Amino acid sequence: FPTPRSSDLIDDASITAQAKLALLTHRSTSATRTKVTTRDGVVTLSGEAKNGAEKDLVSKLVADIDGVRGVENAMTLQTN
């Protein structure tokens, strides 16, 4: 495996931070129920969404962040 360059690590960390901030500031999403990880510009989302609309919104918010090359949304839907 190639060793990640420090610029890649900073970019991934920055993307993760921006994604968490976007989720925190949007009233229809939950930053506390959503786990965000970024590797090589691809963001993986996990955790629990209230419904399909929230899951879709989280994907869109994250996809709109500069530097994001892809979004893998593995969030599950809350069951009540």
PDB file of C-alpha atoms in Angstrom:
ATOM      1  CA  PHE A   1       0.000   0.000   0.000  1.00  0.00           C
ATOM      2  CA  PRO A   2       1.316   3.444  -0.791  1.00  0.00           C
ATOM      3  CA  THR A   3       1.955   5.678   2.175  1.00  0.00           C
ATOM      4  CA  PRO A   4      -0.518   8.562   2.218  1.00  0.00           C
ATOM      5  CA  ARG A   5       1.021  11.956   1.649  1.00  0.00           C
ATOM      6  CA  SER A   6       0.533  14.448   4.478  1.00  0.00           C
ATOM      7  CA  SER A   7      -1.498  16.632   2.120  1.00  0.00           C
ATOM      8  CA  ASP A   8      -3.917  13.713   1.593  1.00  0.00           C
ATOM      9  CA  LEU A   9      -4.331  13.272   5.339  1.00  0.00           C
ATOM     10  CA  ILE A  10      -5.019  16.969   5.831  1.00  0.00           C
ATOM     11  CA  ASP A  11      -7.524  16.944   2.989  1.00  0.00           C
ATOM     12  CA  ASP A  12      -9.365  13.909   4.376  1.00  0.00           C
ATOM     13  CA  ALA A  13      -9.398  15.372   7.892  1.00  0.00           C
ATOM     14  CA  SER A  14     -10.661  18.675   6.506  1.00  0.00           C
ATOM     15  CA  ILE A  15     -13.418  16.950   4.534  1.00  0.00           C
ATOM     16  CA  THR A  16     -14.489  14.985   7.619  1.00  0.00           C
ATOM     17  CA  ALA A  17     -14.570  18.175   9.708  1.00  0.00           C
ATOM     18  CA  GLN A  18     -16.580  20.036   7.056  1.00  0.00           C
ATOM     19  CA  ALA A  19     -19.032  17.139   6.771  1.00  0.00           C
ATOM     20  CA  LYS A  20     -19.571  17.034  10.539  1.00  0.00           C
ATOM     21  CA  LEU A  21     -20.064  20.805  10.604  1.00  0.00           C
ATOM     22  CA  ALA A  22     -22.601  20.613   7.771  1.00  0.00           C
ATOM     23  CA  LEU A  23     -24.565  17.941   9.643  1.00  0.00           C
ATOM     24  CA  LEU A  24     -24.374  19.910  12.873  1.00  0.00           C
ATOM     25  CA  THR A  25     -25.661  23.139  11.344  1.00  0.00           C
ATOM     26  CA  HIS A  26     -28.500  21.621   9.298  1.00  0.00           C
ATOM     27  CA  ARG A  27     -31.602  21.256  11.445  1.00  0.00           C
ATOM     28  CA  SER A  28     -32.871  18.188   9.560  1.00  0.00           C
ATOM     29  CA  THR A  29     -29.775  16.059  10.160  1.00  0.00           C
ATOM     30  CA  SER A  30     -28.180  14.599  13.260  1.00  0.00           C
ATOM     31  CA  ALA A  31     -24.423  14.914  13.684  1.00  0.00           C
ATOM     32  CA  THR A  32     -24.594  12.815  16.850  1.00  0.00           C
ATOM     33  CA  ARG A  33     -26.184   9.826  15.109  1.00  0.00           C
ATOM     34  CA  THR A  34     -23.966  10.017  12.022  1.00  0.00           C
ATOM     35  CA  LYS A  35     -20.383   8.713  11.847  1.00  0.00           C
ATOM     36  CA  VAL A  36     -18.225  10.286   9.136  1.00  0.00           C
ATOM     37  CA  THR A  37     -14.919   8.888   7.862  1.00  0.00           C
ATOM     38  CA  THR A  38     -12.951  10.008   4.806  1.00  0.00           C
ATOM     39  CA  ARG A  39     -10.288   8.159   2.851  1.00  0.00           C
ATOM     40  CA  ASP A  40      -8.774   9.503  -0.360  1.00  0.00           C
ATOM     41  CA  GLY A  41     -11.665  11.950  -0.747  1.00  0.00           C
ATOM     42  CA  VAL A  42     -14.347   9.259  -0.436  1.00  0.00           C
ATOM     43  CA  VAL A  43     -16.648   9.869   2.535  1.00  0.00           C
ATOM     44  CA  THR A  44     -18.251   6.911   4.292  1.00  0.00           C
ATOM     45  CA  LEU A  45     -21.344   7.639   6.364  1.00  0.00           C
ATOM     46  CA  SER A  46     -22.714   5.272   8.968  1.00  0.00           C
ATOM     47  CA  GLY A  47     -25.095   5.495  11.872  1.00  0.00           C
ATOM     48  CA  GLU A  48     -28.841   5.868  11.994  1.00  0.00           C
ATOM     49  CA  ALA A  49     -31.114   8.151   9.981  1.00  0.00           C
ATOM     50  CA  LYS A  50     -34.641   9.026  11.125  1.00  0.00           C
ATOM     51  CA  ASN A  51     -35.959   8.260   7.639  1.00  0.00           C
ATOM     52  CA  GLY A  52     -34.998   7.969   3.976  1.00  0.00           C
ATOM     53  CA  ALA A  53     -35.240  11.727   3.481  1.00  0.00           C
ATOM     54  CA  GLU A  54     -32.622  12.377   6.165  1.00  0.00           C
ATOM     55  CA  LYS A  55     -30.336   9.692   4.699  1.00  0.00           C
ATOM     56  CA  ASP A  56     -30.598  11.282   1.239  1.00  0.00           C
ATOM     57  CA  LEU A  57     -30.058  14.784   2.644  1.00  0.00           C
ATOM     58  CA  VAL A  58     -26.898  13.706   4.500  1.00  0.00           C
ATOM     59  CA  SER A  59     -25.495  12.275   1.253  1.00  0.00           C
ATOM     60  CA  LYS A  60     -26.277  15.482  -0.647  1.00  0.00           C
ATOM     61  CA  LEU A  61     -24.786  17.781   2.006  1.00  0.00           C
ATOM     62  CA  VAL A  62     -21.574  15.766   2.073  1.00  0.00           C
ATOM     63  CA  ALA A  63     -21.350  15.398  -1.718  1.00  0.00           C
ATOM     64  CA  ASP A  64     -21.454  19.208  -2.064  1.00  0.00           C
ATOM     65  CA  ILE A  65     -18.258  19.670  -0.002  1.00  0.00           C
ATOM     66  CA  ASP A  66     -15.138  20.680  -1.961  1.00  0.00           C
ATOM     67  CA  GLY A  67     -12.716  17.782  -2.350  1.00  0.00           C
ATOM     68  CA  VAL A  68     -15.292  14.995  -1.950  1.00  0.00           C
ATOM     69  CA  ARG A  69     -14.793  12.437  -4.721  1.00  0.00           C
ATOM     70  CA  GLY A  70     -17.538  10.069  -3.633  1.00  0.00           C
ATOM     71  CA  VAL A  71     -20.024   9.251  -0.884  1.00  0.00           C
ATOM     72  CA  GLU A  72     -20.746   5.781   0.491  1.00  0.00           C
ATOM     73  CA  ASN A  73     -23.866   6.025   2.620  1.00  0.00           C
ATOM     74  CA  ALA A  74     -24.174   2.953   4.867  1.00  0.00           C
ATOM     75  CA  MET A  75     -26.636   4.582   7.276  1.00  0.00           C
ATOM     76  CA  THR A  76     -29.511   2.455   8.530  1.00  0.00           C
ATOM     77  CA  LEU A  77     -33.049   3.710   8.991  1.00  0.00           C
ATOM     78  CA  GLN A  78     -34.420   4.139  12.501  1.00  0.00           C
ATOM     79  CA  THR A  79     -37.104   1.615  13.411  1.00  0.00           C
ATOM     80  CA  ASN A  80     -39.879   2.548  15.808  1.00  0.00           C
TER      81      ASN A  80
END
